[in-house]
Structure formats: C-alpha cells, structure tokens
Amino acid sequence: MVKWRIFVGTALAALTVAAWGATASPAAASAGPGDGVAGPSVVGGTRAAQGEFPFMVRLSMGCGGALYSPTLVLTAAHCVSRTGANTSITATLGSVDLQSSSRITRTSNYVYRAPGYNGNGDDWAFIRLSSPVTTLATLPIATSTAYDSGTFTISGWGAAREGGAQQRYLLKATVPFVSDSTCNSSSMYGGEVIAAEEICAGYTSGGVDTCQGDSGGPMFRRDASNAWIQVGIVSWGDGCARPNKPGVYTQVSYFSAAIRSAAASL
Ligand code: ARG
C-alpha cells in the first residue's frame, strides 16, 4: 500500500525564511520531465508569477487549497480531521510569497469534511473563512467530465523534491492526463486507483509532480472560454515524480453535485 497522504502538519508553523531560502533558487528552472533533476518546486516546476493563479491558498496545517467562493476554500479531506467548528486554521492568499507584507490572511471558523471519508476516496473538504475575501478571483469547479483530459496545471508551496522542504514561493508545472486503465495497470498503481473518483496525471518518465504539502491544492486547466477550471484536488502518489507513479487527484467532476450542495449549506 503506497497511498501517501501524509501532509506536513503543524511543525510547518516553525519553518523559517532561511529554510525556505535554501530551496527557493530558480537555478534548476530548465529541468525537464524525466531528466532526474528537481526543479525549484512542485517537483519539476517553476515559480508562478504574482497574480497568475489568484485562487491559490496556503493552509497552516501544511496543505494547499483553492478559493471556491469568498468564504470557502476547497481542499482535501485528508488535510482536516473532522466536520465541525474549527478556528485553528490560517489561510494565506493573494501572494506567491508567503512572507509578503501584502499577503492576505484569514482564520477558519468551520470545516466540512466529505461525508463518508475514510482514507480511501472522497478526498475533498471545505474550510470556511471567518470573513470573506472579495479581492481575489475564485476557481470554478468542473461539473462534467468534459475537461477531465488534456494538459493540467498543478501549483503549490509543497516540497520541490521527495523528502524536500516546503517552499516560500508558489511553484507551478504542467502534467498530462493519464487514463484510469494506464494508471491502474500493473506497472503503475495495479488497481489502487478508484477509477470513478480519482484522476491521474504525470509523465511515465516521472520528473514533474505535486508532492508533500501540495495536498488539497487544485489541479486545473483552461475551459472552452479560456477560463481556469478545477478538475482535481491533490490527493496522493507513491513518492513524488517517480517514473510510472503519476500523481493521483480527487476527480472534482465526480463530486461536483456534492461539493455544490455542501457549499450552499455552509
Ligand atoms: N499526500 C500529499 C500531501 O498531503 C500529496 C501527495 C501528492 N503526491 C504526488 N506524488 N502527487 O501533501
């Protein structure tokens, strides 16, 4: 069993700028998929520009998220412990630099974890913010399978290589869709992927992937109107960026009705 869903945990709060600085160099930005060289972040990525992905959220337990509405952040169920009142989470938004003096922060007041979540599938949750963020664009979710293929963008402040440090600056990369049949083949996950609920993305040769600390963040692409649309939530993988081990993401389209009705109730 290789479903690594471990997020970084509260120790993250102790992370220093110095620790981030050690991994934030863009020196390896030319690293390509499968060449075995870790890029500056998300594994095999490059730095996102300020404002490029306005909906990206960093959560204080060491996860990512996406701004779904002015008061709701969509993340992974495995990033939270239960449904109920919760004032312990800090969301940081509006800046690629988590230390920027212009970053926006909000405190949570409620967590909604997908009903039925038991560590296998159903990996989505909402975090409700105690006051709305009205200055940033939200990320709409896919409500059909129309966009569940093609090339996806991944982004986050998680590790830039397996076992590596969390990042100060937001990183991004693109990864291709991997079909359920390929992802569940014996050379990949051998049946561990829940085909209806999960969507795989990555290169057969590895090299580009989300990693620990990216969990809960969105995987997204352009829709027919060239707007960003969320198709996945970072969920799990065997290590990070290993050959034949694509990232596995919650398939947002499958849960879209449940996500919408939960949002309407929050
Ligand atoms: N479970 C990890 C987290 O909590 C994310 C894992 C993603 N892994 C991958 N190889 N795509 O941050």
mmCIF file of C-alpha atoms and ligand atoms in Angstrom:
data_model
loop_
_atom_site.group_PDB
_atom_site.id
_atom_site.type_symbol
_atom_site.label_atom_id
_atom_site.label_comp_id
_atom_site.label_asym_id
_atom_site.label_seq_id
_atom_site.Cartn_x
_atom_site.Cartn_y
_atom_site.Cartn_z
ATOM 1 C CA MET A 1 0.000 0.000 0.000
ATOM 2 C CA VAL A 2 1.559 3.237 -1.128
ATOM 3 C CA LYS A 3 -1.174 5.818 -0.678
ATOM 4 C CA TRP A 4 0.977 8.552 0.812
ATOM 5 C CA ARG A 5 -1.450 11.130 2.039
ATOM 6 C CA ILE A 6 0.741 12.499 4.783
ATOM 7 C CA PHE A 7 0.711 16.249 4.908
ATOM 8 C CA VAL A 8 3.307 18.260 6.694
ATOM 9 C CA GLY A 9 1.474 19.012 9.901
ATOM 10 C CA THR A 10 1.763 21.778 12.425
ATOM 11 C CA ALA A 11 5.561 21.629 12.552
ATOM 12 C CA LEU A 12 5.308 23.776 9.441
ATOM 13 C CA ALA A 13 4.492 26.769 11.564
ATOM 14 C CA ALA A 14 8.086 26.695 12.741
ATOM 15 C CA LEU A 15 9.504 26.894 9.229
ATOM 16 C CA THR A 16 11.866 29.785 8.833
ATOM 17 C CA VAL A 17 12.539 32.028 5.903
ATOM 18 C CA ALA A 18 16.090 30.733 5.960
ATOM 19 C CA ALA A 19 14.879 27.184 5.423
ATOM 20 C CA TRP A 20 12.763 28.317 2.502
ATOM 21 C CA GLY A 21 15.583 30.351 1.051
ATOM 22 C CA ALA A 22 17.691 27.234 0.813
ATOM 23 C CA THR A 23 15.293 25.692 -1.686
ATOM 24 C CA ALA A 24 13.871 28.698 -3.433
ATOM 25 C CA SER A 25 16.602 29.184 -6.035
ATOM 26 C CA PRO A 26 15.319 29.111 -9.602
ATOM 27 C CA ALA A 27 18.668 27.673 -10.761
ATOM 28 C CA ALA A 28 17.134 24.384 -11.912
ATOM 29 C CA ALA A 29 14.265 26.007 -13.772
ATOM 30 C CA SER A 30 15.288 24.404 -17.051
ATOM 31 C CA ALA A 31 14.912 20.899 -15.636
ATOM 32 C CA GLY A 32 12.556 18.956 -17.873
ATOM 33 C CA PRO A 33 10.309 15.997 -17.261
ATOM 34 C CA GLY A 34 12.136 12.793 -16.618
ATOM 35 C CA ASP A 35 15.648 14.172 -16.566
ATOM 36 C CA GLY A 36 16.021 13.369 -12.897
ATOM 37 C CA VAL A 37 16.801 16.952 -11.890
ATOM 38 C CA ALA A 38 14.449 18.502 -9.365
ATOM 39 C CA GLY A 39 13.200 21.933 -10.364
ATOM 40 C CA PRO A 40 12.555 24.730 -7.900
ATOM 41 C CA SER A 41 9.197 23.429 -6.751
ATOM 42 C CA VAL A 42 6.039 21.312 -7.041
ATOM 43 C CA VAL A 43 8.622 18.755 -8.350
ATOM 44 C CA GLY A 44 9.989 19.880 -11.726
ATOM 45 C CA GLY A 45 8.245 23.243 -11.670
ATOM 46 C CA THR A 46 8.998 26.922 -11.943
ATOM 47 C CA ARG A 47 7.866 29.949 -9.990
ATOM 48 C CA ALA A 48 4.361 31.237 -10.569
ATOM 49 C CA ALA A 49 4.068 34.938 -11.333
ATOM 50 C CA GLN A 50 2.306 37.205 -8.844
ATOM 51 C CA GLY A 51 -1.412 37.140 -9.724
ATOM 52 C CA GLU A 52 -1.124 34.235 -12.150
ATOM 53 C CA PHE A 53 -3.241 31.907 -10.006
ATOM 54 C CA PRO A 54 -5.168 34.280 -7.708
ATOM 55 C CA PHE A 55 -7.265 31.466 -6.260
ATOM 56 C CA MET A 56 -4.339 29.578 -4.714
ATOM 57 C CA VAL A 57 -4.495 29.213 -0.931
ATOM 58 C CA ARG A 58 -1.900 28.024 1.580
ATOM 59 C CA LEU A 59 -3.342 26.401 4.711
ATOM 60 C CA SER A 60 -1.498 26.418 8.032
ATOM 61 C CA MET A 61 -1.649 22.658 8.586
ATOM 62 C CA GLY A 62 0.655 22.325 5.567
ATOM 63 C CA CYS A 63 -1.788 21.900 2.706
ATOM 64 C CA GLY A 64 -2.961 23.796 -0.340
ATOM 65 C CA GLY A 65 -6.452 24.801 -1.343
ATOM 66 C CA ALA A 66 -8.423 26.785 -3.893
ATOM 67 C CA LEU A 67 -10.732 29.737 -3.274
ATOM 68 C CA TYR A 68 -14.169 28.415 -4.253
ATOM 69 C CA SER A 69 -16.171 31.407 -3.015
ATOM 70 C CA PRO A 70 -15.273 34.486 -0.946
ATOM 71 C CA THR A 71 -15.599 32.429 2.257
ATOM 72 C CA LEU A 72 -14.899 28.828 1.167
ATOM 73 C CA VAL A 73 -11.618 27.073 0.412
ATOM 74 C CA LEU A 74 -11.821 23.689 -1.315
ATOM 75 C CA THR A 75 -9.103 21.320 -0.085
ATOM 76 C CA ALA A 76 -8.543 17.612 0.588
ATOM 77 C CA ALA A 77 -10.370 15.624 3.275
ATOM 78 C CA HIS A 78 -7.039 14.168 4.382
ATOM 79 C CA CYS A 79 -5.901 17.697 5.328
ATOM 80 C CA VAL A 80 -8.581 18.048 8.015
ATOM 81 C CA SER A 81 -9.700 15.881 10.907
ATOM 82 C CA ARG A 82 -13.450 16.286 11.126
ATOM 83 C CA THR A 83 -16.541 18.267 10.275
ATOM 84 C CA GLY A 84 -17.374 20.975 12.795
ATOM 85 C CA ALA A 85 -16.437 24.333 14.225
ATOM 86 C CA ASN A 86 -12.708 24.983 13.840
ATOM 87 C CA THR A 87 -10.897 28.258 14.475
ATOM 88 C CA SER A 88 -7.383 26.808 14.304
ATOM 89 C CA ILE A 89 -6.596 27.071 10.585
ATOM 90 C CA THR A 90 -4.984 30.090 8.975
ATOM 91 C CA ALA A 91 -5.394 30.591 5.228
ATOM 92 C CA THR A 92 -2.833 32.704 3.377
ATOM 93 C CA LEU A 93 -3.837 34.089 -0.030
ATOM 94 C CA GLY A 94 -3.145 36.795 -2.548
ATOM 95 C CA SER A 95 0.624 36.459 -2.737
ATOM 96 C CA VAL A 96 3.010 33.969 -4.304
ATOM 97 C CA ASP A 97 5.378 34.863 -1.436
ATOM 98 C CA LEU A 98 4.027 33.523 1.850
ATOM 99 C CA GLN A 99 6.120 36.128 3.699
ATOM 100 C CA SER A 100 4.972 39.111 1.660
ATOM 101 C CA SER A 101 3.650 42.058 3.666
ATOM 102 C CA SER A 102 0.815 42.254 1.119
ATOM 103 C CA ARG A 103 -0.410 38.718 1.714
ATOM 104 C CA ILE A 104 -3.990 38.241 2.888
ATOM 105 C CA THR A 105 -4.689 36.013 5.885
ATOM 106 C CA ARG A 106 -7.937 34.656 7.224
ATOM 107 C CA THR A 107 -8.862 32.415 10.138
ATOM 108 C CA SER A 108 -11.187 29.443 9.698
ATOM 109 C CA ASN A 109 -14.425 29.127 11.580
ATOM 110 C CA TYR A 110 -15.744 25.806 10.239
ATOM 111 C CA VAL A 111 -14.523 22.649 8.489
ATOM 112 C CA TYR A 112 -16.701 20.396 6.354
ATOM 113 C CA ARG A 113 -15.133 17.034 5.545
ATOM 114 C CA ALA A 114 -16.647 14.914 2.772
ATOM 115 C CA PRO A 115 -19.254 12.621 4.295
ATOM 116 C CA GLY A 116 -18.084 9.031 4.286
ATOM 117 C CA TYR A 117 -14.380 9.908 4.082
ATOM 118 C CA ASN A 118 -12.399 7.009 5.499
ATOM 119 C CA GLY A 119 -8.966 7.475 3.967
ATOM 120 C CA ASN A 120 -9.842 5.905 0.636
ATOM 121 C CA GLY A 121 -11.567 8.134 -1.919
ATOM 122 C CA ASP A 122 -13.938 11.017 -1.066
ATOM 123 C CA ASP A 123 -10.850 13.180 -0.588
ATOM 124 C CA TRP A 124 -12.371 16.645 -0.509
ATOM 125 C CA ALA A 125 -13.307 19.176 2.176
ATOM 126 C CA PHE A 126 -14.253 22.811 2.668
ATOM 127 C CA ILE A 127 -12.716 25.299 5.050
ATOM 128 C CA ARG A 128 -14.943 28.272 5.828
ATOM 129 C CA LEU A 129 -13.212 31.591 6.439
ATOM 130 C CA SER A 130 -14.354 33.896 9.219
ATOM 131 C CA SER A 131 -14.507 36.846 6.837
ATOM 132 C CA PRO A 132 -14.803 36.934 3.052
ATOM 133 C CA VAL A 133 -12.003 37.552 0.579
ATOM 134 C CA THR A 134 -13.564 39.663 -2.139
ATOM 135 C CA THR A 135 -10.474 40.888 -3.949
ATOM 136 C CA LEU A 136 -9.350 37.596 -5.469
ATOM 137 C CA ALA A 137 -10.811 35.559 -8.323
ATOM 138 C CA THR A 138 -12.327 32.231 -7.338
ATOM 139 C CA LEU A 139 -11.758 28.933 -9.182
ATOM 140 C CA PRO A 140 -14.901 27.293 -10.590
ATOM 141 C CA ILE A 141 -15.102 23.506 -10.455
ATOM 142 C CA ALA A 142 -15.683 21.171 -13.381
ATOM 143 C CA THR A 143 -19.256 19.896 -13.335
ATOM 144 C CA SER A 144 -18.920 17.386 -16.160
ATOM 145 C CA THR A 145 -16.149 15.131 -17.417
ATOM 146 C CA ALA A 146 -15.619 17.401 -20.439
ATOM 147 C CA TYR A 147 -12.322 18.735 -19.086
ATOM 148 C CA ASP A 148 -11.064 15.524 -17.468
ATOM 149 C CA SER A 149 -8.287 15.061 -20.032
ATOM 150 C CA GLY A 150 -5.582 17.057 -21.752
ATOM 151 C CA THR A 151 -2.864 19.042 -20.026
ATOM 152 C CA PHE A 152 -3.300 20.217 -16.462
ATOM 153 C CA THR A 153 -1.621 22.867 -14.340
ATOM 154 C CA ILE A 154 -0.531 21.994 -10.807
ATOM 155 C CA SER A 155 0.661 24.514 -8.250
ATOM 156 C CA GLY A 156 1.590 24.702 -4.595
ATOM 157 C CA TRP A 157 4.021 25.573 -1.822
ATOM 158 C CA GLY A 158 4.851 21.922 -1.102
ATOM 159 C CA ALA A 159 8.137 20.089 -1.447
ATOM 160 C CA ALA A 160 10.200 20.562 -4.609
ATOM 161 C CA ARG A 161 11.530 17.032 -4.367
ATOM 162 C CA GLU A 162 10.551 13.890 -2.483
ATOM 163 C CA GLY A 163 11.506 14.457 1.146
ATOM 164 C CA GLY A 164 12.329 18.110 0.479
ATOM 165 C CA ALA A 165 11.407 21.311 2.279
ATOM 166 C CA GLN A 166 8.236 23.317 1.936
ATOM 167 C CA GLN A 167 8.519 26.379 -0.281
ATOM 168 C CA ARG A 168 8.211 30.087 0.391
ATOM 169 C CA TYR A 169 7.295 30.933 -3.225
ATOM 170 C CA LEU A 170 4.429 29.362 -5.162
ATOM 171 C CA LEU A 171 5.536 26.871 -7.810
ATOM 172 C CA LYS A 172 3.753 25.599 -10.887
ATOM 173 C CA ALA A 173 4.111 22.923 -13.556
ATOM 174 C CA THR A 174 2.041 21.209 -16.212
ATOM 175 C CA VAL A 175 1.324 17.486 -16.397
ATOM 176 C CA PRO A 176 -0.545 15.348 -18.912
ATOM 177 C CA PHE A 177 -3.670 13.306 -18.154
ATOM 178 C CA VAL A 178 -3.107 9.581 -17.546
ATOM 179 C CA SER A 179 -6.089 7.316 -18.233
ATOM 180 C CA ASP A 180 -7.596 5.161 -15.485
ATOM 181 C CA SER A 181 -6.614 1.990 -17.337
ATOM 182 C CA THR A 182 -2.986 3.095 -17.677
ATOM 183 C CA CYS A 183 -2.836 4.424 -14.109
ATOM 184 C CA ASN A 184 -4.269 1.175 -12.736
ATOM 185 C CA SER A 185 -2.040 -1.064 -14.857
ATOM 186 C CA SER A 186 0.404 -3.362 -13.095
ATOM 187 C CA SER A 187 3.371 -1.107 -13.909
ATOM 188 C CA MET A 188 1.650 1.852 -12.231
ATOM 189 C CA TYR A 189 -0.850 1.532 -9.379
ATOM 190 C CA GLY A 190 -2.096 -2.007 -10.024
ATOM 191 C CA GLY A 191 -5.740 -1.341 -9.179
ATOM 192 C CA GLU A 192 -5.278 1.043 -6.248
ATOM 193 C CA VAL A 193 -6.840 3.979 -8.062
ATOM 194 C CA ILE A 194 -10.605 4.414 -7.633
ATOM 195 C CA ALA A 195 -11.339 4.994 -11.297
ATOM 196 C CA ALA A 196 -14.639 6.841 -10.923
ATOM 197 C CA GLU A 197 -13.447 9.134 -8.139
ATOM 198 C CA GLU A 198 -9.811 9.782 -8.958
ATOM 199 C CA ILE A 199 -7.896 11.152 -11.928
ATOM 200 C CA CYS A 200 -4.179 10.587 -12.607
ATOM 201 C CA ALA A 201 -1.693 12.988 -14.175
ATOM 202 C CA GLY A 202 2.037 12.889 -14.805
ATOM 203 C CA TYR A 203 4.759 11.649 -17.117
ATOM 204 C CA THR A 204 5.599 7.958 -17.461
ATOM 205 C CA SER A 205 9.224 9.019 -17.027
ATOM 206 C CA GLY A 206 8.423 10.986 -13.844
ATOM 207 C CA GLY A 207 10.186 14.252 -13.062
ATOM 208 C CA VAL A 208 7.154 16.539 -12.676
ATOM 209 C CA ASP A 209 4.558 16.099 -9.929
ATOM 210 C CA THR A 210 2.887 17.512 -6.874
ATOM 211 C CA CYS A 211 4.475 16.433 -3.587
ATOM 212 C CA GLN A 212 4.030 16.572 0.190
ATOM 213 C CA GLY A 213 2.466 19.883 1.202
ATOM 214 C CA ASP A 214 0.697 20.364 -2.128
ATOM 215 C CA SER A 215 -2.200 18.220 -0.944
ATOM 216 C CA GLY A 216 -5.579 19.849 -1.125
ATOM 217 C CA GLY A 217 -4.439 22.248 -3.822
ATOM 218 C CA PRO A 218 -6.142 22.364 -7.198
ATOM 219 C CA MET A 219 -5.247 20.758 -10.490
ATOM 220 C CA PHE A 220 -6.798 22.903 -13.221
ATOM 221 C CA ARG A 221 -6.891 23.699 -16.935
ATOM 222 C CA ARG A 222 -8.495 26.123 -19.351
ATOM 223 C CA ASP A 223 -12.140 25.623 -20.317
ATOM 224 C CA ALA A 224 -13.768 26.353 -23.678
ATOM 225 C CA SER A 225 -13.872 30.063 -22.799
ATOM 226 C CA ASN A 226 -10.188 30.036 -21.825
ATOM 227 C CA ALA A 227 -11.052 30.412 -18.129
ATOM 228 C CA TRP A 228 -9.399 28.272 -15.440
ATOM 229 C CA ILE A 229 -11.500 25.368 -14.228
ATOM 230 C CA GLN A 230 -10.658 22.948 -11.410
ATOM 231 C CA VAL A 231 -10.564 19.281 -12.376
ATOM 232 C CA GLY A 232 -8.608 17.788 -9.468
ATOM 233 C CA ILE A 233 -7.559 18.066 -5.829
ATOM 234 C CA VAL A 234 -4.037 16.899 -4.897
ATOM 235 C CA SER A 235 -4.576 13.605 -3.064
ATOM 236 C CA TRP A 236 -1.800 11.004 -3.183
ATOM 237 C CA GLY A 237 1.041 9.309 -5.028
ATOM 238 C CA ASP A 238 3.871 6.845 -4.469
ATOM 239 C CA GLY A 239 6.680 9.202 -3.500
ATOM 240 C CA CYS A 240 6.913 12.213 -5.802
ATOM 241 C CA ALA A 241 7.713 12.385 -9.505
ATOM 242 C CA ARG A 242 8.878 8.778 -9.675
ATOM 243 C CA PRO A 243 8.739 7.034 -13.046
ATOM 244 C CA ASN A 244 5.456 5.170 -13.571
ATOM 245 C CA LYS A 245 3.937 6.805 -10.472
ATOM 246 C CA PRO A 246 1.729 9.683 -11.601
ATOM 247 C CA GLY A 247 0.019 11.959 -9.121
ATOM 248 C CA VAL A 248 -3.482 10.886 -8.115
ATOM 249 C CA TYR A 249 -6.104 13.607 -7.731
ATOM 250 C CA THR A 250 -9.683 13.675 -6.491
ATOM 251 C CA GLN A 251 -11.818 13.831 -9.655
ATOM 252 C CA VAL A 252 -13.774 17.002 -8.982
ATOM 253 C CA SER A 253 -16.379 16.397 -11.700
ATOM 254 C CA TYR A 254 -17.479 13.190 -9.972
ATOM 255 C CA PHE A 255 -18.145 15.060 -6.715
ATOM 256 C CA SER A 256 -19.369 18.319 -8.225
ATOM 257 C CA ALA A 257 -23.006 17.957 -7.139
ATOM 258 C CA ALA A 258 -21.976 17.049 -3.585
ATOM 259 C CA ILE A 259 -19.455 19.891 -3.497
ATOM 260 C CA ARG A 260 -22.040 22.396 -4.725
ATOM 261 C CA SER A 261 -24.676 21.342 -2.254
ATOM 262 C CA ALA A 262 -22.197 21.356 0.612
ATOM 263 C CA ALA A 263 -21.132 24.872 -0.368
ATOM 264 C CA ALA A 264 -24.735 26.005 -0.453
ATOM 265 C CA SER A 265 -25.193 24.752 3.115
ATOM 266 C CA LEU A 266 -22.089 26.498 4.503
HETATM 267 N N1 ARG B 1 -0.360 13.444 0.199
HETATM 268 C C1 ARG B 1 0.449 14.558 -0.153
HETATM 269 C C2 ARG B 1 0.133 15.736 0.734
HETATM 270 O O1 ARG B 1 -0.573 15.544 1.674
HETATM 271 C C3 ARG B 1 0.376 14.893 -1.603
HETATM 272 C C4 ARG B 1 0.836 13.787 -2.380
HETATM 273 C C5 ARG B 1 0.863 14.046 -3.806
HETATM 274 N N2 ARG B 1 1.829 13.139 -4.303
HETATM 275 C C6 ARG B 1 2.132 13.006 -5.575
HETATM 276 N N3 ARG B 1 3.098 12.195 -5.873
HETATM 277 N N4 ARG B 1 1.489 13.648 -6.492
HETATM 278 O O2 ARG B 1 0.673 16.810 0.568
#
